[in-house]
PDB file of C-alpha atoms in Angstrom:
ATOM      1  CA  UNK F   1     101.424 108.392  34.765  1.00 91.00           C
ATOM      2  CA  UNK F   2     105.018 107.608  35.694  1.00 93.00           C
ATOM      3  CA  UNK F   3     106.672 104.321  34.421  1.00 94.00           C
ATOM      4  CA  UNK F   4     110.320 103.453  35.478  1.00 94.00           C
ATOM      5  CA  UNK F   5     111.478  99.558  34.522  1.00 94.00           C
ATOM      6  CA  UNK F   6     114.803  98.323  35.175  1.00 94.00           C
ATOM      7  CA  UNK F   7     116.143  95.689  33.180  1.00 95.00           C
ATOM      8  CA  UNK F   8     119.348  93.375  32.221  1.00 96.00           C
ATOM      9  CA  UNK F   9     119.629  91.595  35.471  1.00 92.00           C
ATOM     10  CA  UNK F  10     119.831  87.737  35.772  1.00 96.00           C
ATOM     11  CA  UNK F  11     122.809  85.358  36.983  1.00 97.00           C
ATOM     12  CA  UNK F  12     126.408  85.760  35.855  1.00 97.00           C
ATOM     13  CA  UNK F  13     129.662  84.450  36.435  1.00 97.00           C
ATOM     14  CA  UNK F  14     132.014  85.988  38.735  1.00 97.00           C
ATOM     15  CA  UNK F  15     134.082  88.246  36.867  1.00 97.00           C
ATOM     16  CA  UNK F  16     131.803  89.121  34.212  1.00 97.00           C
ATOM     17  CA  UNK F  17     130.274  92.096  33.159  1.00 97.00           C
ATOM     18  CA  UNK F  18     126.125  92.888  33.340  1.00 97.00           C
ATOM     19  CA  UNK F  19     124.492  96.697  32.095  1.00 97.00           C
ATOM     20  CA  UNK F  20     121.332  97.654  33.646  1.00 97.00           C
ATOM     21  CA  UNK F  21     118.591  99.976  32.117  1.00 97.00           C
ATOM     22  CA  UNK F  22     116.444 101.796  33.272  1.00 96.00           C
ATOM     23  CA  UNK F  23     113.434 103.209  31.103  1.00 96.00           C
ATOM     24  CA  UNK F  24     111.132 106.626  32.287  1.00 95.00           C
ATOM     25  CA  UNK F  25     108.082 107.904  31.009  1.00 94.00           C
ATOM     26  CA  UNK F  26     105.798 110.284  32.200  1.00 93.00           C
ATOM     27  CA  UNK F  27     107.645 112.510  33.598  1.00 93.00           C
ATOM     28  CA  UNK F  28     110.158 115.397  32.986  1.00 94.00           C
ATOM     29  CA  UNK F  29     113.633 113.420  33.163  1.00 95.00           C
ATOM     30  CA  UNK F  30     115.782 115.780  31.839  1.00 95.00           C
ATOM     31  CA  UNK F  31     114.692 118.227  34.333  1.00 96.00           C
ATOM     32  CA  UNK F  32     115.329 115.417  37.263  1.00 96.00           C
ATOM     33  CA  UNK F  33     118.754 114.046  38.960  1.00 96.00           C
ATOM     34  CA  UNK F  34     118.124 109.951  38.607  1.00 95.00           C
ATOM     35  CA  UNK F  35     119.879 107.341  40.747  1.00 94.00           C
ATOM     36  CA  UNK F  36     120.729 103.767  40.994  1.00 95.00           C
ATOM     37  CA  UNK F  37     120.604 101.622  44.211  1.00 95.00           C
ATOM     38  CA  UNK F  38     121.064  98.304  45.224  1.00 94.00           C
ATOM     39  CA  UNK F  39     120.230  95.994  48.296  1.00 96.00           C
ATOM     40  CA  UNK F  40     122.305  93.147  48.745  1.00 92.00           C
ATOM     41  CA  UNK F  41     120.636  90.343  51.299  1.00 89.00           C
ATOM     42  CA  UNK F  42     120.822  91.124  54.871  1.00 91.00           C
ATOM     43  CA  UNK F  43     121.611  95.140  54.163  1.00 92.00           C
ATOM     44  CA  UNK F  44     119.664  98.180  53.503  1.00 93.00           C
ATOM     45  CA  UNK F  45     118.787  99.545  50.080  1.00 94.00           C
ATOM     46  CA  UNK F  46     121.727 102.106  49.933  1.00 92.00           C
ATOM     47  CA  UNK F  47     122.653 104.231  46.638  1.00 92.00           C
ATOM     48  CA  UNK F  48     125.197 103.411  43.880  1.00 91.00           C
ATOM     49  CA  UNK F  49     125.067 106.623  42.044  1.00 91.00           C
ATOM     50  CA  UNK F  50     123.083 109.681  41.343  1.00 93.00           C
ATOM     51  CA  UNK F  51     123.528 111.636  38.454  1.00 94.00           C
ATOM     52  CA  UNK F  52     121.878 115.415  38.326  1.00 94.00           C
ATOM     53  CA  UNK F  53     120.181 116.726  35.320  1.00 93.00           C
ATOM     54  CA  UNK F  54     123.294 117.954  33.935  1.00 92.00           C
ATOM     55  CA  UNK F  55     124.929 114.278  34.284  1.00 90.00           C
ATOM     56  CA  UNK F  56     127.624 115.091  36.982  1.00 89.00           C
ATOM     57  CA  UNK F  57     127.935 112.006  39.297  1.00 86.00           C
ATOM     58  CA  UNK F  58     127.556 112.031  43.148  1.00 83.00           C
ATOM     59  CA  UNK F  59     126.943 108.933  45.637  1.00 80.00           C
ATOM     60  CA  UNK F  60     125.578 109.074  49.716  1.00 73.00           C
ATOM     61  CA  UNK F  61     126.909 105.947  50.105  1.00 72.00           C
ATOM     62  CA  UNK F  62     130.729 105.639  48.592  1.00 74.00           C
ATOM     63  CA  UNK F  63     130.984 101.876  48.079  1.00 80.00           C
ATOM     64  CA  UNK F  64     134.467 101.034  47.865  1.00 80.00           C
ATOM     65  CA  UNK F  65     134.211  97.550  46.201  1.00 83.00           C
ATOM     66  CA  UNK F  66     132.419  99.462  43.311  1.00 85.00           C
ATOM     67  CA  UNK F  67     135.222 101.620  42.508  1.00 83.00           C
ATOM     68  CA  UNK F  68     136.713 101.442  39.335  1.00 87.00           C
ATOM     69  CA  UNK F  69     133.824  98.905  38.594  1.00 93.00           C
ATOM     70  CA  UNK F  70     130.875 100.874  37.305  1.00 91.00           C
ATOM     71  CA  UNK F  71     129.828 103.077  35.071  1.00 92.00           C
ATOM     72  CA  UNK F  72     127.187 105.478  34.660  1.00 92.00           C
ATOM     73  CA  UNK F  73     124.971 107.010  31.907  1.00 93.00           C
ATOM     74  CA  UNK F  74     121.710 108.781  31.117  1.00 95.00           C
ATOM     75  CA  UNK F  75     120.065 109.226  27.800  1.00 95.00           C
ATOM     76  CA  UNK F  76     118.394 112.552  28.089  1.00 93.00           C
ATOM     77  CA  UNK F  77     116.336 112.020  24.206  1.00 94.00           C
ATOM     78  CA  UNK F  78     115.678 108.083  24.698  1.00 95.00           C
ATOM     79  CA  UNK F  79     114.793 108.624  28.784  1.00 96.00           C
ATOM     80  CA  UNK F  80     117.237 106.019  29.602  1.00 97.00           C
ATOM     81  CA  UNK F  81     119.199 105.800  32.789  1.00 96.00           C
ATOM     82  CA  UNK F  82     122.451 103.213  32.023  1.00 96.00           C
ATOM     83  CA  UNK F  83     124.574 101.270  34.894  1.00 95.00           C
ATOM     84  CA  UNK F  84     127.414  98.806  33.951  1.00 96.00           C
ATOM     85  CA  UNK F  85     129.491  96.137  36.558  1.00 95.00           C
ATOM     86  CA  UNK F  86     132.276  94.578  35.015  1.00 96.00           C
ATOM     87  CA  UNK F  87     134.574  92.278  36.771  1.00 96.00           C
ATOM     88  CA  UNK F  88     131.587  91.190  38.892  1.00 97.00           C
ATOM     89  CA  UNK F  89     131.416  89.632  42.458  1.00 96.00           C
ATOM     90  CA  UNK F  90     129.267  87.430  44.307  1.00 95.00           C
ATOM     91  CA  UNK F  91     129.067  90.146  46.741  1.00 93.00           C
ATOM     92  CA  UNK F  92     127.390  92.528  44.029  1.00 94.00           C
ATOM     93  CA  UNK F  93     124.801  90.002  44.177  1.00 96.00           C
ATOM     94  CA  UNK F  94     121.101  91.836  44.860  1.00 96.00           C
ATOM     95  CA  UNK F  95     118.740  93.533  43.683  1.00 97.00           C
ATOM     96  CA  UNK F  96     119.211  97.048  41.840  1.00 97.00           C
ATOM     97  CA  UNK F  97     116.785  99.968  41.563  1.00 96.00           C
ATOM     98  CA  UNK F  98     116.514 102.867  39.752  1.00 96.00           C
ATOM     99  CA  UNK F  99     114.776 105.895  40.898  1.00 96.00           C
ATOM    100  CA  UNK F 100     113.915 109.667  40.055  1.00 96.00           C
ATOM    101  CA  UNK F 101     114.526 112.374  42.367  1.00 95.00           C
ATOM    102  CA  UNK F 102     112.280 115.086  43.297  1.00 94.00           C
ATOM    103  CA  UNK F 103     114.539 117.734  41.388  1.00 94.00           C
ATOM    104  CA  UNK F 104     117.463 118.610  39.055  1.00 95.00           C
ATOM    105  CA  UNK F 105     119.775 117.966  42.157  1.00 95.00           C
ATOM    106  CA  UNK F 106     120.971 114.872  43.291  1.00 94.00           C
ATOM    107  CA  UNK F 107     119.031 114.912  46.842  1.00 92.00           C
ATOM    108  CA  UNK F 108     121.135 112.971  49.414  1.00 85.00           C
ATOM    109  CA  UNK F 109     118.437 110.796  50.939  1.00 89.00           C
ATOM    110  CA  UNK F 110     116.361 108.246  49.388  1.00 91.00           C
ATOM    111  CA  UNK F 111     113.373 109.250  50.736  1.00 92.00           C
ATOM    112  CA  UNK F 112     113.703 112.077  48.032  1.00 92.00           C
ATOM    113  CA  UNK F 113     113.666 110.127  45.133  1.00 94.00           C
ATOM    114  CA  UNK F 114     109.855 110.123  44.201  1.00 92.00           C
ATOM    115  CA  UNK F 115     109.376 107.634  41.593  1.00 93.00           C
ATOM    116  CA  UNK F 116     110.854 104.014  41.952  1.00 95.00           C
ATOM    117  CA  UNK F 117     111.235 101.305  39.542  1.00 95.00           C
ATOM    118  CA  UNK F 118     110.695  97.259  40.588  1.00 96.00           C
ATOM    119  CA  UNK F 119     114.135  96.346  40.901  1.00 96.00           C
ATOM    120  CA  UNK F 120     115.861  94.009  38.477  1.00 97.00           C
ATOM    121  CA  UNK F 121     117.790  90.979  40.228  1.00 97.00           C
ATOM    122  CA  UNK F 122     121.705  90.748  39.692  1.00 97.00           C
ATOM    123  CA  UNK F 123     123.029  87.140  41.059  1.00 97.00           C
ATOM    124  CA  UNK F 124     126.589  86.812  40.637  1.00 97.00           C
ATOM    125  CA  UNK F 125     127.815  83.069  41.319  1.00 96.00           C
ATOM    126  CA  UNK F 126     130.961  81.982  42.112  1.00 90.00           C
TER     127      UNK F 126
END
C-alpha cells in the first residue's frame, strides 16, 4: 500500500526559512519523477517542482516569486522528497503537497501524478 506524508509546515515569520518532507513507501520511488505543489487560498493547486527519477528539475507552472527561493531534493535510499523556502512571504502562505507521478518522467499535468500526500500547511505571517 502506498504512503506519502508531508511534513515541516506550521506558521513562520516573514522572511524566514521552512523545509518540507515528504516520506514514500510502497512504491518504486526511484523509478518515479515526484513533485511538489501548493494551493494558496482563492487559487488552484498548481506545481512548484517536479523532479524525474534521475533528479533533473522541471515546473508546469514557473512561479516567479519562487525564484531564487527554493530548493529541491530527493533521497533515492531514505524515499524522501525535500523542499526548502527561505526568505518567506505571506503570499507563500498555503498548503503544500507532494505527489508521485505515474513514471520516471516528470508528466506535465497533475492529473498524472498517481499517489498524493495530505498536504502540510505553511502560514507565513507578516
Amino acid at each position: 500500500q502506498v504512503q506519502v506524508a508531508e511534513s515541516g509546515g506550521g506558521l513562520v515569520e516573514a522572511g524566514g526559512f521552512v523545509r518540507l518532507s515528504c516520506e514514500f513507501s510502497g512504491l518504486r520511488f526511484r523509478e518515479l519523477a515526484m513533485g511538489w505543489f501548493r494551493q494558496v487560498p482563492g487559487k488552484e493547486r498548481e506545481e512548484v517542482r517536479c523532479l524525474d527519477y534521475r533528479s533533473r528539475s522541471t515546473t508546469m507552472s514557473y512561479i516567479d516569486s519562487l525564484e531564487g527561493r527554493v530548493t529541491f531534493s530527493r533521497d533515492n535510499i531514505q524515499y524522501v522528497l525535500t523542499l526548502e523556502m527561505s526568505n518567506l512571504k505571506p503570499e507563500d502562505t498555503g498548503k503544500y503537497y507532494c505527489a508521485a507521478a505515474r513514471g520516471e518522467y516528470c508528466p506535465g499535468s497533475l492529473d498524472k501524478y498517481a499517489d498524493w500526500g495530505h498536504g502540510t500547511q505553511v502560514t507565513v505571517s507578516s
